[in-house]
Amino acid sequence: MVTAKKTKKTHESINNRLALVMKSGKYTLGYKTVLKSLRSSKGKLIIIANNCPPLRKSEIEYYAMLAKVGVHHFNGNNVDLGTACGKYYRVCCLSIIDPGDSDIIKSMPGDQVLVAATVASEVVVSVAVVTIEVA
Amino acid sequence: MVKFLKPNKAVVLLQGRYAGRKAVIIRSFDDGTRDRPYGHCLVAGIAKYPKKVIRKDSAKKTAKKSRVKAFIKLVNYNHIMPTRYTLDVDLKEVVSVDSLQSRDKKVTAAKETKARLEERFKTGKNRWFFTKLRF
């Protein structure tokens, strides 16, 4: 995953856009609802915190690849993402269903998952079957 | 934003007796039904994978090793991992929801599915689908 050094300015702009989505748009927070929104093709942009477990992260990215939805890796952990959403709890991943007045969808999806990267993620996904089976 | 849980999609089951087995979606019920008020789909999958056939094997052995045991199941979307693969076998008229109502209807549907999957395996196509997922 190539991530360029995030400048302070773009990080603030993501936070601003996210605040606007919280105010005027529709979104869901949390892993289960993110997968639900991807399955029903309602999600338009997925945002994942940086301390999301790698298995869960690649599972969400795989779903997003199948649904052709952009994924944004938030430059902060789940505590920061929760704060950015204006919530007092941790948010590991969220899905934007309707951006409202914000232009986050048009300006953000800079790190979309390419199809070539899916082969690597599939190996991790088969590990997902292992852990889910063992659990 | 593309719906991907469509018929002919290859999936891996994550829960239940058939966890880790590959299956193909025959019919999907995105909004659920009265009995199952959640998103689910009718899948036909492989209960027992065909064994590895080598050049040394006689014709009788090859026939024995290429056998497939199939299953038919209604499964929740949460218990499925979709993949980027598809399997276009025509199972729509063989497998239906009412073929799950009684034991002998299920057995005949499974036998017909087994026959179709076996002939697909013998052509050598969809090799990924017929290899066991190692975990």
JSON list of N, CA and C in Angstrom, two decimals, chain A residues 32 36 38-44 59 62-63 65-69 118-119 122 125-126 128-130 132-133, chain B residues 1-5 9 12-16 19-20 30 77-85 128 133-135:
[
{"chain": "A", "resi": 32, "resn": "LYS", "atom": "N", "xyz": [-19.65, -4.30, 10.79]},
{"chain": "A", "resi": 32, "resn": "LYS", "atom": "CA", "xyz": [-20.78, -5.08, 10.29]},
{"chain": "A", "resi": 32, "resn": "LYS", "atom": "C", "xyz": [-21.60, -4.28, 9.30]},
{"chain": "A", "resi": 36, "resn": "LYS", "atom": "N", "xyz": [-22.39, -4.63, 5.27]},
{"chain": "A", "resi": 36, "resn": "LYS", "atom": "CA", "xyz": [-23.78, -4.64, 4.81]},
{"chain": "A", "resi": 36, "resn": "LYS", "atom": "C", "xyz": [-23.98, -3.62, 3.69]},
{"chain": "A", "resi": 38, "resn": "LEU", "atom": "N", "xyz": [-21.75, -2.49, 1.70]},
{"chain": "A", "resi": 38, "resn": "LEU", "atom": "CA", "xyz": [-21.06, -2.89, 0.49]},
{"chain": "A", "resi": 38, "resn": "LEU", "atom": "C", "xyz": [-21.84, -3.96, -0.25]},
{"chain": "A", "resi": 39, "resn": "ARG", "atom": "N", "xyz": [-22.42, -4.89, 0.51]},
{"chain": "A", "resi": 39, "resn": "ARG", "atom": "CA", "xyz": [-23.19, -5.96, -0.15]},
{"chain": "A", "resi": 39, "resn": "ARG", "atom": "C", "xyz": [-24.40, -5.41, -0.86]},
{"chain": "A", "resi": 40, "resn": "SER", "atom": "N", "xyz": [-25.05, -4.41, -0.24]},
{"chain": "A", "resi": 40, "resn": "SER", "atom": "CA", "xyz": [-26.26, -3.86, -0.86]},
{"chain": "A", "resi": 40, "resn": "SER", "atom": "C", "xyz": [-25.94, -2.75, -1.83]},
{"chain": "A", "resi": 41, "resn": "SER", "atom": "N", "xyz": [-24.64, -2.54, -2.09]},
{"chain": "A", "resi": 41, "resn": "SER", "atom": "CA", "xyz": [-24.15, -1.52, -3.01]},
{"chain": "A", "resi": 41, "resn": "SER", "atom": "C", "xyz": [-24.69, -0.14, -2.68]},
{"chain": "A", "resi": 42, "resn": "LYS", "atom": "N", "xyz": [-24.80, 0.15, -1.37]},
{"chain": "A", "resi": 42, "resn": "LYS", "atom": "CA", "xyz": [-25.23, 1.49, -0.96]},
{"chain": "A", "resi": 42, "resn": "LYS", "atom": "C", "xyz": [-24.03, 2.35, -0.61]},
{"chain": "A", "resi": 43, "resn": "GLY", "atom": "N", "xyz": [-22.94, 1.73, -0.18]},
{"chain": "A", "resi": 43, "resn": "GLY", "atom": "CA", "xyz": [-21.78, 2.50, 0.23]},
{"chain": "A", "resi": 43, "resn": "GLY", "atom": "C", "xyz": [-21.11, 3.16, -0.95]},
{"chain": "A", "resi": 44, "resn": "LYS", "atom": "N", "xyz": [-20.67, 4.42, -0.74]},
{"chain": "A", "resi": 44, "resn": "LYS", "atom": "CA", "xyz": [-19.99, 5.12, -1.83]},
{"chain": "A", "resi": 44, "resn": "LYS", "atom": "C", "xyz": [-18.52, 5.31, -1.53]},
{"chain": "A", "resi": 59, "resn": "GLU", "atom": "N", "xyz": [-10.12, -7.63, 4.23]},
{"chain": "A", "resi": 59, "resn": "GLU", "atom": "CA", "xyz": [-11.46, -8.13, 3.89]},
{"chain": "A", "resi": 59, "resn": "GLU", "atom": "C", "xyz": [-12.34, -7.00, 3.38]},
{"chain": "A", "resi": 62, "resn": "TYR", "atom": "N", "xyz": [-11.26, -6.06, -0.04]},
{"chain": "A", "resi": 62, "resn": "TYR", "atom": "CA", "xyz": [-11.69, -7.02, -1.06]},
{"chain": "A", "resi": 62, "resn": "TYR", "atom": "C", "xyz": [-13.15, -6.81, -1.42]},
{"chain": "A", "resi": 63, "resn": "TYR", "atom": "N", "xyz": [-13.99, -6.62, -0.41]},
{"chain": "A", "resi": 63, "resn": "TYR", "atom": "CA", "xyz": [-15.39, -6.33, -0.68]},
{"chain": "A", "resi": 63, "resn": "TYR", "atom": "C", "xyz": [-15.52, -5.07, -1.52]},
{"chain": "A", "resi": 65, "resn": "MET", "atom": "N", "xyz": [-13.34, -3.83, -3.53]},
{"chain": "A", "resi": 65, "resn": "MET", "atom": "CA", "xyz": [-12.89, -4.10, -4.89]},
{"chain": "A", "resi": 65, "resn": "MET", "atom": "C", "xyz": [-14.00, -4.75, -5.69]},
{"chain": "A", "resi": 66, "resn": "LEU", "atom": "N", "xyz": [-14.72, -5.70, -5.07]},
{"chain": "A", "resi": 66, "resn": "LEU", "atom": "CA", "xyz": [-15.81, -6.36, -5.79]},
{"chain": "A", "resi": 66, "resn": "LEU", "atom": "C", "xyz": [-16.92, -5.37, -6.11]},
{"chain": "A", "resi": 67, "resn": "ALA", "atom": "N", "xyz": [-17.16, -4.44, -5.18]},
{"chain": "A", "resi": 67, "resn": "ALA", "atom": "CA", "xyz": [-18.25, -3.50, -5.36]},
{"chain": "A", "resi": 67, "resn": "ALA", "atom": "C", "xyz": [-17.82, -2.26, -6.12]},
{"chain": "A", "resi": 68, "resn": "LYS", "atom": "N", "xyz": [-16.53, -2.16, -6.45]},
{"chain": "A", "resi": 68, "resn": "LYS", "atom": "CA", "xyz": [-15.97, -1.01, -7.16]},
{"chain": "A", "resi": 68, "resn": "LYS", "atom": "C", "xyz": [-16.22, 0.28, -6.39]},
{"chain": "A", "resi": 69, "resn": "VAL", "atom": "N", "xyz": [-15.88, 0.24, -5.13]},
{"chain": "A", "resi": 69, "resn": "VAL", "atom": "CA", "xyz": [-16.06, 1.38, -4.25]},
{"chain": "A", "resi": 69, "resn": "VAL", "atom": "C", "xyz": [-14.70, 1.79, -3.74]},
{"chain": "A", "resi": 118, "resn": "THR", "atom": "N", "xyz": [-5.55, -7.55, -5.67]},
{"chain": "A", "resi": 118, "resn": "THR", "atom": "CA", "xyz": [-6.51, -8.45, -5.05]},
{"chain": "A", "resi": 118, "resn": "THR", "atom": "C", "xyz": [-5.94, -9.84, -4.85]},
{"chain": "A", "resi": 119, "resn": "VAL", "atom": "N", "xyz": [-4.98, -10.20, -5.69]},
{"chain": "A", "resi": 119, "resn": "VAL", "atom": "CA", "xyz": [-4.44, -11.56, -5.56]},
{"chain": "A", "resi": 119, "resn": "VAL", "atom": "C", "xyz": [-3.77, -11.70, -4.20]},
{"chain": "A", "resi": 122, "resn": "GLU", "atom": "N", "xyz": [-6.28, -11.89, -1.55]},
{"chain": "A", "resi": 122, "resn": "GLU", "atom": "CA", "xyz": [-7.03, -13.14, -1.48]},
{"chain": "A", "resi": 122, "resn": "GLU", "atom": "C", "xyz": [-6.34, -14.16, -0.60]},
{"chain": "A", "resi": 125, "resn": "VAL", "atom": "N", "xyz": [-7.37, -13.30, 2.62]},
{"chain": "A", "resi": 125, "resn": "VAL", "atom": "CA", "xyz": [-8.78, -13.61, 2.83]},
{"chain": "A", "resi": 125, "resn": "VAL", "atom": "C", "xyz": [-8.95, -15.08, 3.13]},
{"chain": "A", "resi": 126, "resn": "SER", "atom": "N", "xyz": [-8.12, -15.93, 2.50]},
{"chain": "A", "resi": 126, "resn": "SER", "atom": "CA", "xyz": [-8.24, -17.35, 2.83]},
{"chain": "A", "resi": 126, "resn": "SER", "atom": "C", "xyz": [-7.79, -17.59, 4.25]},
{"chain": "A", "resi": 128, "resn": "ALA", "atom": "N", "xyz": [-8.60, -15.53, 6.44]},
{"chain": "A", "resi": 128, "resn": "ALA", "atom": "CA", "xyz": [-9.83, -15.14, 7.14]},
{"chain": "A", "resi": 128, "resn": "ALA", "atom": "C", "xyz": [-10.71, -16.34, 7.37]},
{"chain": "A", "resi": 129, "resn": "VAL", "atom": "N", "xyz": [-10.77, -17.22, 6.36]},
{"chain": "A", "resi": 129, "resn": "VAL", "atom": "CA", "xyz": [-11.59, -18.41, 6.52]},
{"chain": "A", "resi": 129, "resn": "VAL", "atom": "C", "xyz": [-11.02, -19.28, 7.63]},
{"chain": "A", "resi": 130, "resn": "VAL", "atom": "N", "xyz": [-9.69, -19.30, 7.73]},
{"chain": "A", "resi": 130, "resn": "VAL", "atom": "CA", "xyz": [-9.06, -20.10, 8.79]},
{"chain": "A", "resi": 130, "resn": "VAL", "atom": "C", "xyz": [-9.48, -19.58, 10.14]},
{"chain": "A", "resi": 132, "resn": "ILE", "atom": "N", "xyz": [-11.85, -17.58, 11.02]},
{"chain": "A", "resi": 132, "resn": "ILE", "atom": "CA", "xyz": [-13.27, -17.61, 11.33]},
{"chain": "A", "resi": 132, "resn": "ILE", "atom": "C", "xyz": [-13.69, -19.02, 11.63]},
{"chain": "A", "resi": 133, "resn": "GLU", "atom": "N", "xyz": [-13.03, -19.97, 11.00]},
{"chain": "A", "resi": 133, "resn": "GLU", "atom": "CA", "xyz": [-13.38, -21.35, 11.23]},
{"chain": "A", "resi": 133, "resn": "GLU", "atom": "C", "xyz": [-12.90, -21.80, 12.59]},
{"chain": "B", "resi": 1, "resn": "MET", "atom": "N", "xyz": [-20.02, 0.22, -5.72]},
{"chain": "B", "resi": 1, "resn": "MET", "atom": "CA", "xyz": [-21.43, 0.51, -5.97]},
{"chain": "B", "resi": 1, "resn": "MET", "atom": "C", "xyz": [-22.01, -0.46, -6.96]},
{"chain": "B", "resi": 2, "resn": "VAL", "atom": "N", "xyz": [-21.31, -1.55, -7.13]},
{"chain": "B", "resi": 2, "resn": "VAL", "atom": "CA", "xyz": [-21.79, -2.59, -8.05]},
{"chain": "B", "resi": 2, "resn": "VAL", "atom": "C", "xyz": [-22.26, -3.74, -7.20]},
{"chain": "B", "resi": 3, "resn": "LYS", "atom": "N", "xyz": [-23.40, -4.25, -7.54]},
{"chain": "B", "resi": 3, "resn": "LYS", "atom": "CA", "xyz": [-23.89, -5.41, -6.80]},
{"chain": "B", "resi": 3, "resn": "LYS", "atom": "C", "xyz": [-23.07, -6.61, -7.22]},
{"chain": "B", "resi": 4, "resn": "PHE", "atom": "N", "xyz": [-22.54, -7.35, -6.26]},
{"chain": "B", "resi": 4, "resn": "PHE", "atom": "CA", "xyz": [-21.71, -8.47, -6.66]},
{"chain": "B", "resi": 4, "resn": "PHE", "atom": "C", "xyz": [-22.23, -9.81, -6.15]},
{"chain": "B", "resi": 5, "resn": "LEU", "atom": "N", "xyz": [-23.24, -9.79, -5.31]},
{"chain": "B", "resi": 5, "resn": "LEU", "atom": "CA", "xyz": [-23.77, -11.08, -4.84]},
{"chain": "B", "resi": 5, "resn": "LEU", "atom": "C", "xyz": [-24.87, -11.50, -5.78]},
{"chain": "B", "resi": 9, "resn": "LYS", "atom": "N", "xyz": [-21.91, -16.31, -8.91]},
{"chain": "B", "resi": 9, "resn": "LYS", "atom": "CA", "xyz": [-20.73, -15.85, -8.19]},
{"chain": "B", "resi": 9, "resn": "LYS", "atom": "C", "xyz": [-20.21, -16.99, -7.32]},
{"chain": "B", "resi": 12, "resn": "VAL", "atom": "N", "xyz": [-17.17, -18.56, -0.71]},
{"chain": "B", "resi": 12, "resn": "VAL", "atom": "CA", "xyz": [-16.65, -19.53, 0.25]},
{"chain": "B", "resi": 12, "resn": "VAL", "atom": "C", "xyz": [-17.54, -19.44, 1.49]},
{"chain": "B", "resi": 13, "resn": "LEU", "atom": "N", "xyz": [-18.01, -20.56, 1.97]},
{"chain": "B", "resi": 13, "resn": "LEU", "atom": "CA", "xyz": [-18.84, -20.55, 3.17]},
{"chain": "B", "resi": 13, "resn": "LEU", "atom": "C", "xyz": [-17.95, -20.42, 4.39]},
{"chain": "B", "resi": 14, "resn": "LEU", "atom": "N", "xyz": [-18.40, -19.62, 5.34]},
{"chain": "B", "resi": 14, "resn": "LEU", "atom": "CA", "xyz": [-17.56, -19.34, 6.49]},
{"chain": "B", "resi": 14, "resn": "LEU", "atom": "C", "xyz": [-18.04, -20.03, 7.75]},
{"chain": "B", "resi": 15, "resn": "GLN", "atom": "N", "xyz": [-19.32, -20.39, 7.81]},
{"chain": "B", "resi": 15, "resn": "GLN", "atom": "CA", "xyz": [-19.84, -20.94, 9.05]},
{"chain": "B", "resi": 15, "resn": "GLN", "atom": "C", "xyz": [-20.60, -22.21, 8.74]},
{"chain": "B", "resi": 16, "resn": "GLY", "atom": "N", "xyz": [-20.78, -22.99, 9.80]},
{"chain": "B", "resi": 16, "resn": "GLY", "atom": "CA", "xyz": [-21.62, -24.16, 9.64]},
{"chain": "B", "resi": 16, "resn": "GLY", "atom": "C", "xyz": [-20.81, -25.38, 9.27]},
{"chain": "B", "resi": 19, "resn": "ALA", "atom": "N", "xyz": [-18.22, -25.04, 6.41]},
{"chain": "B", "resi": 19, "resn": "ALA", "atom": "CA", "xyz": [-17.28, -23.92, 6.46]},
{"chain": "B", "resi": 19, "resn": "ALA", "atom": "C", "xyz": [-16.03, -24.27, 5.69]},
{"chain": "B", "resi": 20, "resn": "GLY", "atom": "N", "xyz": [-15.55, -23.33, 4.91]},
{"chain": "B", "resi": 20, "resn": "GLY", "atom": "CA", "xyz": [-14.35, -23.56, 4.12]},
{"chain": "B", "resi": 20, "resn": "GLY", "atom": "C", "xyz": [-14.63, -24.16, 2.77]},
{"chain": "B", "resi": 30, "resn": "ASP", "atom": "N", "xyz": [-31.99, -10.54, -1.54]},
{"chain": "B", "resi": 30, "resn": "ASP", "atom": "CA", "xyz": [-31.32, -9.44, -0.85]},
{"chain": "B", "resi": 30, "resn": "ASP", "atom": "C", "xyz": [-32.11, -8.91, 0.32]},
{"chain": "B", "resi": 77, "resn": "TYR", "atom": "N", "xyz": [-25.95, -14.00, 4.17]},
{"chain": "B", "resi": 77, "resn": "TYR", "atom": "CA", "xyz": [-24.86, -13.26, 3.55]},
{"chain": "B", "resi": 77, "resn": "TYR", "atom": "C", "xyz": [-23.69, -13.08, 4.50]},
{"chain": "B", "resi": 78, "resn": "ASN", "atom": "N", "xyz": [-23.99, -13.02, 5.81]},
{"chain": "B", "resi": 78, "resn": "ASN", "atom": "CA", "xyz": [-22.90, -12.80, 6.76]},
{"chain": "B", "resi": 78, "resn": "ASN", "atom": "C", "xyz": [-22.01, -14.02, 6.87]},
{"chain": "B", "resi": 79, "resn": "HIS", "atom": "N", "xyz": [-22.47, -15.14, 6.41]},
{"chain": "B", "resi": 79, "resn": "HIS", "atom": "CA", "xyz": [-21.70, -16.37, 6.55]},
{"chain": "B", "resi": 79, "resn": "HIS", "atom": "C", "xyz": [-21.05, -16.77, 5.24]},
{"chain": "B", "resi": 80, "resn": "ILE", "atom": "N", "xyz": [-20.83, -15.79, 4.40]},
{"chain": "B", "resi": 80, "resn": "ILE", "atom": "CA", "xyz": [-20.32, -16.04, 3.06]},
{"chain": "B", "resi": 80, "resn": "ILE", "atom": "C", "xyz": [-19.17, -15.08, 2.81]},
{"chain": "B", "resi": 81, "resn": "MET", "atom": "N", "xyz": [-18.14, -15.57, 2.13]},
{"chain": "B", "resi": 81, "resn": "MET", "atom": "CA", "xyz": [-17.10, -14.65, 1.66]},
{"chain": "B", "resi": 81, "resn": "MET", "atom": "C", "xyz": [-17.15, -14.66, 0.15]},
{"chain": "B", "resi": 82, "resn": "PRO", "atom": "N", "xyz": [-17.55, -13.56, -0.48]},
{"chain": "B", "resi": 82, "resn": "PRO", "atom": "CA", "xyz": [-17.59, -13.58, -1.94]},
{"chain": "B", "resi": 82, "resn": "PRO", "atom": "C", "xyz": [-16.18, -13.51, -2.51]},
{"chain": "B", "resi": 83, "resn": "THR", "atom": "N", "xyz": [-16.00, -14.05, -3.68]},
{"chain": "B", "resi": 83, "resn": "THR", "atom": "CA", "xyz": [-14.70, -14.02, -4.33]},
{"chain": "B", "resi": 83, "resn": "THR", "atom": "C", "xyz": [-14.86, -13.33, -5.68]},
{"chain": "B", "resi": 84, "resn": "ARG", "atom": "N", "xyz": [-13.73, -13.15, -6.34]},
{"chain": "B", "resi": 84, "resn": "ARG", "atom": "CA", "xyz": [-13.81, -12.52, -7.65]},
{"chain": "B", "resi": 84, "resn": "ARG", "atom": "C", "xyz": [-14.09, -13.53, -8.76]},
{"chain": "B", "resi": 85, "resn": "TYR", "atom": "N", "xyz": [-14.27, -14.80, -8.40]},
{"chain": "B", "resi": 85, "resn": "TYR", "atom": "CA", "xyz": [-14.47, -15.81, -9.42]},
{"chain": "B", "resi": 85, "resn": "TYR", "atom": "C", "xyz": [-15.95, -16.04, -9.67]},
{"chain": "B", "resi": 128, "resn": "TRP", "atom": "N", "xyz": [-9.94, -23.36, -10.08]},
{"chain": "B", "resi": 128, "resn": "TRP", "atom": "CA", "xyz": [-9.91, -22.82, -8.72]},
{"chain": "B", "resi": 128, "resn": "TRP", "atom": "C", "xyz": [-11.07, -23.33, -7.89]},
{"chain": "B", "resi": 133, "resn": "LEU", "atom": "N", "xyz": [-9.79, -25.41, -0.46]},
{"chain": "B", "resi": 133, "resn": "LEU", "atom": "CA", "xyz": [-9.16, -24.24, 0.17]},
{"chain": "B", "resi": 133, "resn": "LEU", "atom": "C", "xyz": [-8.38, -24.73, 1.37]},
{"chain": "B", "resi": 134, "resn": "ARG", "atom": "N", "xyz": [-7.08, -24.50, 1.36]},
{"chain": "B", "resi": 134, "resn": "ARG", "atom": "CA", "xyz": [-6.24, -25.04, 2.44]},
{"chain": "B", "resi": 134, "resn": "ARG", "atom": "C", "xyz": [-6.23, -24.06, 3.61]},
{"chain": "B", "resi": 135, "resn": "PHE", "atom": "N", "xyz": [-6.61, -24.54, 4.77]},
{"chain": "B", "resi": 135, "resn": "PHE", "atom": "CA", "xyz": [-6.50, -23.69, 5.95]},
{"chain": "B", "resi": 135, "resn": "PHE", "atom": "C", "xyz": [-6.38, -24.55, 7.20]}
]
